[in-house]
Short mmCIF file of N, CA, C and O in Angstrom, two decimals:
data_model
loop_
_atom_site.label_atom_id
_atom_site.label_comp_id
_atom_site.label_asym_id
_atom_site.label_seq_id
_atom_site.Cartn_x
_atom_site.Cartn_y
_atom_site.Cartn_z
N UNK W 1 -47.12 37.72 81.22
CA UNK W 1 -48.51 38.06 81.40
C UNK W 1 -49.35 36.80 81.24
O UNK W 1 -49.11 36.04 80.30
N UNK W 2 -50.37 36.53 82.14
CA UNK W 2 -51.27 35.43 82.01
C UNK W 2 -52.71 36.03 81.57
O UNK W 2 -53.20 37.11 81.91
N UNK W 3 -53.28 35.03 80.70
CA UNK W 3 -54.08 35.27 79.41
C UNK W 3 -54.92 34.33 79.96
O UNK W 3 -54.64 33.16 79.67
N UNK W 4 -56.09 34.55 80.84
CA UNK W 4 -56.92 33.63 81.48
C UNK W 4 -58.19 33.02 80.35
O UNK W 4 -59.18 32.35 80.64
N UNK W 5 -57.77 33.47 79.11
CA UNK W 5 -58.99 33.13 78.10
C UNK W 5 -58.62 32.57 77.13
O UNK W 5 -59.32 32.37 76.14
N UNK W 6 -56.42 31.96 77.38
CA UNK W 6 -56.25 31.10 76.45
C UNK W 6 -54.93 30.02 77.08
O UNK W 6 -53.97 30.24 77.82
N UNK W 7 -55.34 29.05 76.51
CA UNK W 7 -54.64 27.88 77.03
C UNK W 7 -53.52 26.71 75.86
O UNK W 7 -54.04 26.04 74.96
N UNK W 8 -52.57 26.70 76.03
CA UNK W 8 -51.77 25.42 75.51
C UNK W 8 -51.86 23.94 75.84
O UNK W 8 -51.35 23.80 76.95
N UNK W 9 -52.19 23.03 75.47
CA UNK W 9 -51.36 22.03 76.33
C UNK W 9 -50.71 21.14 75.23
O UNK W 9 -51.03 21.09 74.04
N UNK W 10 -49.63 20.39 75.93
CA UNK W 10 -48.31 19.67 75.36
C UNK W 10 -48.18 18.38 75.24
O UNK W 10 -48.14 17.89 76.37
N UNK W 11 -48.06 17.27 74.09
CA UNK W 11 -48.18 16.15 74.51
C UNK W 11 -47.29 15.49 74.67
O UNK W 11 -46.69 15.32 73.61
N UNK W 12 -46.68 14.80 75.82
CA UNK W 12 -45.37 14.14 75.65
C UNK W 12 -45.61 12.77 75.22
O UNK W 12 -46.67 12.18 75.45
N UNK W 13 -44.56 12.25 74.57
CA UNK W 13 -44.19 10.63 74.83
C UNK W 13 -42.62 10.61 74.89
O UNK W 13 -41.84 11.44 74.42
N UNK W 14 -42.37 9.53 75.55
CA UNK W 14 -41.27 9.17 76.82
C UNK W 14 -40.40 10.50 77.01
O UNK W 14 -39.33 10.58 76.42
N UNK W 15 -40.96 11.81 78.05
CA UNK W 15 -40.58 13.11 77.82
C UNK W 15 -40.13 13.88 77.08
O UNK W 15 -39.33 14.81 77.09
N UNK W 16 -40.72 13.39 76.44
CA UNK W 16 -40.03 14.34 75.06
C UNK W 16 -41.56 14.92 74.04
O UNK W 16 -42.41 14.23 73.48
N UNK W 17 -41.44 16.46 74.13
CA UNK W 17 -42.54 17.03 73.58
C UNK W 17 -42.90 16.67 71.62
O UNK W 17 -42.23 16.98 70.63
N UNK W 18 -44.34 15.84 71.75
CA UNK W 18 -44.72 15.34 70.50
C UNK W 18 -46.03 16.11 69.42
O UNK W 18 -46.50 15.88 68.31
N UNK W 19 -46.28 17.35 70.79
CA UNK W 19 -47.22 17.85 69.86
C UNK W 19 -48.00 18.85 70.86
O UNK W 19 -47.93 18.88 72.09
N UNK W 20 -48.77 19.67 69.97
CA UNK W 20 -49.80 20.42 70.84
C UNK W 20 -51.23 20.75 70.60
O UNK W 20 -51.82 20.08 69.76
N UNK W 21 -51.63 21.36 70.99
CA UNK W 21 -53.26 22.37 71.26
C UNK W 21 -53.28 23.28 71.63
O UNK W 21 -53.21 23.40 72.85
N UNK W 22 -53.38 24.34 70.87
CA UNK W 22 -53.74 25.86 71.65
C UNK W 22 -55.43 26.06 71.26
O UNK W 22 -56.15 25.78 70.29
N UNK W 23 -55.62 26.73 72.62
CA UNK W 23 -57.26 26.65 72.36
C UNK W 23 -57.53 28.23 73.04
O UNK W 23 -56.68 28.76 73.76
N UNK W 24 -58.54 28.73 72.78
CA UNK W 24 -58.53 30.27 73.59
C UNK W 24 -60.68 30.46 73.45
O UNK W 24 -61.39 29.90 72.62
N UNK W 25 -61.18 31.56 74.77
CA UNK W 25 -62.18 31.68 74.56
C UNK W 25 -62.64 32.88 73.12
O UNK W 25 -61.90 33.84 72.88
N UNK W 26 -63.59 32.69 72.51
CA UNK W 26 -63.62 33.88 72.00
C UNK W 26 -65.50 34.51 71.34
O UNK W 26 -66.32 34.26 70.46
N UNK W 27 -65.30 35.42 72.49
CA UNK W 27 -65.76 36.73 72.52
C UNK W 27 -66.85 36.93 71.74
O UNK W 27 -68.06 36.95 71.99
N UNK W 28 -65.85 37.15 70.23
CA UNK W 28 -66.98 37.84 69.05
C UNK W 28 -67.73 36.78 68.60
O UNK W 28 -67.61 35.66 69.11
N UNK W 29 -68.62 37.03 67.55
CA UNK W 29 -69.38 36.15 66.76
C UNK W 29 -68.41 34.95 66.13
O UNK W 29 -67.37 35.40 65.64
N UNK W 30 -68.55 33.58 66.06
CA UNK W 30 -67.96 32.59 66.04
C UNK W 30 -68.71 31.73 64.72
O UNK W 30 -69.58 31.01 65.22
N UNK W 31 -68.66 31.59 63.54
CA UNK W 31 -69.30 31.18 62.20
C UNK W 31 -69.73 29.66 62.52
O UNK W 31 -68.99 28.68 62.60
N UNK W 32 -71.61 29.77 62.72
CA UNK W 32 -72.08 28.48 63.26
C UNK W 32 -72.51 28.30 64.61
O UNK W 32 -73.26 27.41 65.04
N UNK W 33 -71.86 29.42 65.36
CA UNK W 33 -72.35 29.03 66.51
C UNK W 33 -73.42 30.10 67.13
O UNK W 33 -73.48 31.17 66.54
N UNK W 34 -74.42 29.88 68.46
CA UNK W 34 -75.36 30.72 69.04
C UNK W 34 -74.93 31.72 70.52
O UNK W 34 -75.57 32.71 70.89
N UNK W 35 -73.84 31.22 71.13
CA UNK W 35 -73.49 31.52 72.16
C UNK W 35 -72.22 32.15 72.51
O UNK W 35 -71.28 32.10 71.72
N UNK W 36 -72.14 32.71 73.59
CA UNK W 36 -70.56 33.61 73.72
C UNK W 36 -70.19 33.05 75.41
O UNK W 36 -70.94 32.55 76.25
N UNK W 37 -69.02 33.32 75.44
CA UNK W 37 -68.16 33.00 74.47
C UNK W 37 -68.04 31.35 74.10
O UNK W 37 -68.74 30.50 74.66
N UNK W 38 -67.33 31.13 73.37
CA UNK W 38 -66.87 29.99 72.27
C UNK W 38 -65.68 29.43 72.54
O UNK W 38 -64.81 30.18 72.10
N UNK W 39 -65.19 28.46 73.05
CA UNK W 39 -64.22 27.64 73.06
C UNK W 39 -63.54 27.43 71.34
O UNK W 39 -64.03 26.62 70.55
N UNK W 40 -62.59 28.15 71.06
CA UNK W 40 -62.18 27.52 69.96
C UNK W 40 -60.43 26.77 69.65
O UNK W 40 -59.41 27.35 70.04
N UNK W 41 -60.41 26.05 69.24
CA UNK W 41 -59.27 25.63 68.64
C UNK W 41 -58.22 26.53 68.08
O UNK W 41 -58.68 27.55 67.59
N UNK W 42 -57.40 26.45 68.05
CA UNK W 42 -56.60 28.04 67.53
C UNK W 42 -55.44 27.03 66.08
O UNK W 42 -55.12 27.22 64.91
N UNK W 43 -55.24 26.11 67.02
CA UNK W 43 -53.69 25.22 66.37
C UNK W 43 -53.45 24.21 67.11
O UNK W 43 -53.21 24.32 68.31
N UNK W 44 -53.52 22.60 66.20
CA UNK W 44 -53.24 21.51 66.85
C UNK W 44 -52.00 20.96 66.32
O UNK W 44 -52.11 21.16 65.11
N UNK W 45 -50.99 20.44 66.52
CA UNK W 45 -50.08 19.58 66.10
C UNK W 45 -49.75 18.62 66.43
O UNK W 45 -49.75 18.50 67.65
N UNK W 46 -49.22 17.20 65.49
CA UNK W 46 -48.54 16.09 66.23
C UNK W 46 -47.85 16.38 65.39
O UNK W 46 -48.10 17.12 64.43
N UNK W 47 -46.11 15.39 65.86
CA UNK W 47 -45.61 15.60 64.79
C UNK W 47 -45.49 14.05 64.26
O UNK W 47 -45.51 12.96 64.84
N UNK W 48 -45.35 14.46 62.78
CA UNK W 48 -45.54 13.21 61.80
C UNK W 48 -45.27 11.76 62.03
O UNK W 48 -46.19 11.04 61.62
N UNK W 49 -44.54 11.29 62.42
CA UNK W 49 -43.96 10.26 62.84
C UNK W 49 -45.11 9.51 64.30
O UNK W 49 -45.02 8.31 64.58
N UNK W 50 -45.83 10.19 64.84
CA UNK W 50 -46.58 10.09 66.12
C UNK W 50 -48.01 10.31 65.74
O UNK W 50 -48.85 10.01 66.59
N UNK W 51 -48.46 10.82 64.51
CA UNK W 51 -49.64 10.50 64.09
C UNK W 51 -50.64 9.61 63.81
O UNK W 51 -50.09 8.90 62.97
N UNK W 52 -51.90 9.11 63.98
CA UNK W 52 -52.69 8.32 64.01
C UNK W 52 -52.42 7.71 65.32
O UNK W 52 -52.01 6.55 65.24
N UNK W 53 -52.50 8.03 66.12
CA UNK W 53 -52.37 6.86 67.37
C UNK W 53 -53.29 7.73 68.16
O UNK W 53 -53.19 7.36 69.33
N UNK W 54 -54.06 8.63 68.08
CA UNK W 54 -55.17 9.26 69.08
C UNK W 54 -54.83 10.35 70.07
O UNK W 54 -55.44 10.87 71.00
N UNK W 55 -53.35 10.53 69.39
CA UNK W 55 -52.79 11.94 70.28
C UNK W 55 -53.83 13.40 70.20
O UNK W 55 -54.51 13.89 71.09
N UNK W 56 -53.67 13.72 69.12
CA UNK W 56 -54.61 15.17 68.77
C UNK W 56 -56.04 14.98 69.69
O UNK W 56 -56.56 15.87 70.37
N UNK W 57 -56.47 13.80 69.53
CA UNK W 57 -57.69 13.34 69.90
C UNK W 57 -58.05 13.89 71.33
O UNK W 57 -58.93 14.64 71.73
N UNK W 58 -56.80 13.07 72.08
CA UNK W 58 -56.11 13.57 73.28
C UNK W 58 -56.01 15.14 74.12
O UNK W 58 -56.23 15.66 75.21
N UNK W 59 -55.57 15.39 72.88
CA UNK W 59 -55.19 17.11 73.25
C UNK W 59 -56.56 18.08 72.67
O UNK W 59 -56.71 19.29 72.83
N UNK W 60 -57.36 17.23 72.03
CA UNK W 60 -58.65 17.71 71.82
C UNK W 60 -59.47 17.91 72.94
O UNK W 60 -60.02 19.00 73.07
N UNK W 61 -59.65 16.86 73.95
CA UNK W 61 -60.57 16.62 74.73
C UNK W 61 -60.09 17.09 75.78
O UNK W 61 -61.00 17.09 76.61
N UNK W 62 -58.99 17.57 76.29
CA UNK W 62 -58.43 18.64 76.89
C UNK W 62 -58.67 20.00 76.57
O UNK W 62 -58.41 20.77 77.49
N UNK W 63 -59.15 20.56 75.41
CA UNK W 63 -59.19 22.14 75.34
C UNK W 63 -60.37 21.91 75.71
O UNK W 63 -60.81 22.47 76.71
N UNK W 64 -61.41 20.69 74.72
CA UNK W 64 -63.03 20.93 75.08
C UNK W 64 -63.08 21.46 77.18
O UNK W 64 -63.42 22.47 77.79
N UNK W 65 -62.46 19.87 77.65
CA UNK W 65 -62.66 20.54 79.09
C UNK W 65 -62.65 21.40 79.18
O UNK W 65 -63.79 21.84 79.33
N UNK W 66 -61.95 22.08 79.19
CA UNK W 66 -61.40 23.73 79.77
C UNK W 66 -61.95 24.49 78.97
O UNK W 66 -62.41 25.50 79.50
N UNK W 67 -62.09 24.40 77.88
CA UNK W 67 -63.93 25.63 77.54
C UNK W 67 -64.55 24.89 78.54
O UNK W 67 -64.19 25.07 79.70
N UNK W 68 -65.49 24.05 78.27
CA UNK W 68 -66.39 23.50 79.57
C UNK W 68 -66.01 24.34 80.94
O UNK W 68 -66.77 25.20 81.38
N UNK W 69 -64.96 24.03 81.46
CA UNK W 69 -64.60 24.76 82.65
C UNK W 69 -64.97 26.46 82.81
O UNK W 69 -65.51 27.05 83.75
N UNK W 70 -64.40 27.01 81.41
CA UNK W 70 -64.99 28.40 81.58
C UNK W 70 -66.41 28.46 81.10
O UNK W 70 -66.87 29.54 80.73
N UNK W 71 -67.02 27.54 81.09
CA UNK W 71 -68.35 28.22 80.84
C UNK W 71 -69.30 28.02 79.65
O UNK W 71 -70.46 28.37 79.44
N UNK W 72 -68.16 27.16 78.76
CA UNK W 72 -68.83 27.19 76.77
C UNK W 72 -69.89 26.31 77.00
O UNK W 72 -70.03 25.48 77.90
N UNK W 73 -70.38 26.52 76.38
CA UNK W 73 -71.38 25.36 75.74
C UNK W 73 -71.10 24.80 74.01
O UNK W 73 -71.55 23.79 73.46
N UNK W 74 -70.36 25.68 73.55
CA UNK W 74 -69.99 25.10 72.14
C UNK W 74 -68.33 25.46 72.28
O UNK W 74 -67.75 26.20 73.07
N UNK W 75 -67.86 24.66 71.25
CA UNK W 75 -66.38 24.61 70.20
C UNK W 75 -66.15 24.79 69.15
O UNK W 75 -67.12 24.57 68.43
N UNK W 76 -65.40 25.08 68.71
CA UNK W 76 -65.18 25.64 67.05
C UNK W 76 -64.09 25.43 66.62
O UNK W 76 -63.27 25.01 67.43
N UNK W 77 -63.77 25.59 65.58
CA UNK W 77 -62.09 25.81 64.93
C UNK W 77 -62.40 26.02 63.56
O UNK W 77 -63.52 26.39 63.20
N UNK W 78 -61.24 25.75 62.60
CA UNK W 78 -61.44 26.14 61.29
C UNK W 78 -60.15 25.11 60.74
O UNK W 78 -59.34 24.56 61.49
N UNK W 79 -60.16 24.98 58.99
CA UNK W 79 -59.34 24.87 58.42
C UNK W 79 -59.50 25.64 57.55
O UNK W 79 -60.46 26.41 57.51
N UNK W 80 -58.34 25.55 56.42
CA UNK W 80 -58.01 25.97 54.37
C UNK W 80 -58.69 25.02 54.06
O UNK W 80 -58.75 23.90 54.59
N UNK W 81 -59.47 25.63 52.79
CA UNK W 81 -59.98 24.39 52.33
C UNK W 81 -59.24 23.72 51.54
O UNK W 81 -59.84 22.94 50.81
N UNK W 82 -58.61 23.76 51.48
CA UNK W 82 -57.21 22.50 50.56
C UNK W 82 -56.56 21.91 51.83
O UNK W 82 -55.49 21.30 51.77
N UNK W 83 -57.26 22.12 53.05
CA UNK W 83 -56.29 21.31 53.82
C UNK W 83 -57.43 19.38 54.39
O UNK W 83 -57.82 19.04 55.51
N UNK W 84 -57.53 18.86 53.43
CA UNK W 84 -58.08 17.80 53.50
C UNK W 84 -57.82 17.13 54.85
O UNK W 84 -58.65 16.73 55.67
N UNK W 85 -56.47 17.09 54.89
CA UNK W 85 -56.44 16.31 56.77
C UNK W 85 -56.53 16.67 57.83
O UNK W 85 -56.41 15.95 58.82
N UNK W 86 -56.87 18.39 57.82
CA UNK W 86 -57.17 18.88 58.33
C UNK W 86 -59.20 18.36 58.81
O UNK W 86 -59.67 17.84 59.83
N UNK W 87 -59.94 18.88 57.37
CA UNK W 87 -61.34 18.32 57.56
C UNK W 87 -61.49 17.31 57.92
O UNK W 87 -62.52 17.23 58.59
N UNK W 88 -60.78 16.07 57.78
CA UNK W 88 -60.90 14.61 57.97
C UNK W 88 -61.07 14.63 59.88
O UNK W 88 -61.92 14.23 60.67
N UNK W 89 -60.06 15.19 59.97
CA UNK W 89 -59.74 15.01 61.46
C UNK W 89 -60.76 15.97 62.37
O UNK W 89 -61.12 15.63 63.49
N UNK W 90 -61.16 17.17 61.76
CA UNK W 90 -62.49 17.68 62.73
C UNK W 90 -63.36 16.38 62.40
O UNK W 90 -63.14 15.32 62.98
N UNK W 91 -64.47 16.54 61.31
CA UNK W 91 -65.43 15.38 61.19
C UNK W 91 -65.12 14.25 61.78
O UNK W 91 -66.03 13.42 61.79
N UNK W 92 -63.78 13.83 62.45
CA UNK W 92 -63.69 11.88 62.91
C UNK W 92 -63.93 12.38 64.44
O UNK W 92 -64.32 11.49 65.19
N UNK W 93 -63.77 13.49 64.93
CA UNK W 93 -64.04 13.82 66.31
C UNK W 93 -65.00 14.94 66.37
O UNK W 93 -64.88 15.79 67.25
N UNK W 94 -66.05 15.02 65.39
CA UNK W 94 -67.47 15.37 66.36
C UNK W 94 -67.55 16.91 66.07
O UNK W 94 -68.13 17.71 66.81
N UNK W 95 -67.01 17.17 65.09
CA UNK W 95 -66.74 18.81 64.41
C UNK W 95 -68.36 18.64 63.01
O UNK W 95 -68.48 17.85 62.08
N UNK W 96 -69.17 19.63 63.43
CA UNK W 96 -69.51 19.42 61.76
C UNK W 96 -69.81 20.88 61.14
O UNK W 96 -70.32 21.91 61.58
N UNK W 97 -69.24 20.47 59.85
CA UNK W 97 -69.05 22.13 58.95
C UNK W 97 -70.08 22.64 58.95
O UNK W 97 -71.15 22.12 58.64
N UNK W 98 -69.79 24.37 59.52
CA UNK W 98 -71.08 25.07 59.52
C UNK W 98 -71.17 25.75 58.79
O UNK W 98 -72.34 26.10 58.69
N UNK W 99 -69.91 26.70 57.41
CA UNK W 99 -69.93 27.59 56.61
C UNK W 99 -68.75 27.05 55.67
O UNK W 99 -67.90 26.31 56.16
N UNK W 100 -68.71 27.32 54.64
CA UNK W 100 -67.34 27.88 53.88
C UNK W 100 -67.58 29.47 53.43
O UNK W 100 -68.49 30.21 53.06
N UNK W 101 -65.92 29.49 53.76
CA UNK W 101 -65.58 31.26 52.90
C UNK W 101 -64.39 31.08 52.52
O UNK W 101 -63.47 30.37 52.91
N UNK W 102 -64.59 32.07 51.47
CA UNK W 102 -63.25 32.71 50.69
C UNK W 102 -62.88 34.21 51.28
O UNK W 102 -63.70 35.13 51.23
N UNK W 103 -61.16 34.42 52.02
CA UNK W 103 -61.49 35.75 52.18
C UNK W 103 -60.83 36.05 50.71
O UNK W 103 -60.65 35.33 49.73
N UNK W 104 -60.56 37.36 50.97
CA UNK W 104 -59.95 38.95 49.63
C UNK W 104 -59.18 39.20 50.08
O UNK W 104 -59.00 38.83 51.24
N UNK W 105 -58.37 39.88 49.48
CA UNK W 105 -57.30 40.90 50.31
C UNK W 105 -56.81 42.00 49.22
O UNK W 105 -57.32 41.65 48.15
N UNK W 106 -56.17 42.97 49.05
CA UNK W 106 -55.91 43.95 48.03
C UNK W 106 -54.80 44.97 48.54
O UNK W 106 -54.71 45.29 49.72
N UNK W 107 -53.95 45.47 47.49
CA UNK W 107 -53.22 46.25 48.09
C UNK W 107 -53.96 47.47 47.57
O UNK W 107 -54.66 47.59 46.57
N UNK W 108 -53.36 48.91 49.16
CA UNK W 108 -54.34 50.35 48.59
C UNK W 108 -52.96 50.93 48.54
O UNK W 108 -52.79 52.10 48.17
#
C-alpha cells in the first residue's frame, strides 16, 4: 500500500545503506505550529561511525523538500528530553523549541 502523506529516504555511502529519514504529513494539531498540514520528522538515523559529516543534515533537507512539495509551510519533530543529541542537532539546523511536556500513563 502507498501512503502518499509519508516518505523515507536512505543515505548511502559507497552503496551501502548509512542511515535514514522518515518524515510524514500530519493532519492534527502539531505543538508550535499555525498551519495544517505539517511536515514532520518522524525518525532520523546515521549510523555512528558516519556521524558528524552532514549526513542527517542531508536527509533533513530532503524531507523539508517534500513537505514543501506537498504544500507545508512549516516542520516539526520532537525529542526525550534526556536526549541531548538529539536537541543539539534540531537547534544546529534551524529547529527552535516550541513546548516541553511530560506525558502520564497508568494502569486501569
Amino acid at each position: 500500500m502507498i501512503n502518499e502523506d509519508a516518505v523515507c529516504f536512505i543515505k548511502y555511502k559507497d552503496d551501502k545503506p548509512i542511515g535514514f529519514a522518515q518524515c510524514q504529513l500530519r493532519h492534527d494539531y502539531v505543538e508550535g505550529t499555525e498551519s495544517s498540514p505539517v511536515g514532520y520528522l518522524e525518525g532520523i538515523f546515521i549510523s555512528e561511525e558516519n556521524r558528524k559529516h552532514g549526513y542527517a543534515a542531508e536527509l533533513l533537507m530532503e524531507c523539508e523538500k517534500w513537505a514543501k512539495e506537498k504544500g507545508c509551510t512549516e516542520f516539526a519533530s520532537d525529542c526525550e528530553l534526556v536526549n541531548e543529541a538529539s536537541l543539539e542537532f534540531h537547534i544546529a539546523l534551524g529547529f527552535e523549541e516550541a513546548n516541553r511536556i511530560i506525558c502520564f500513563r497508568k494502569d486501569i
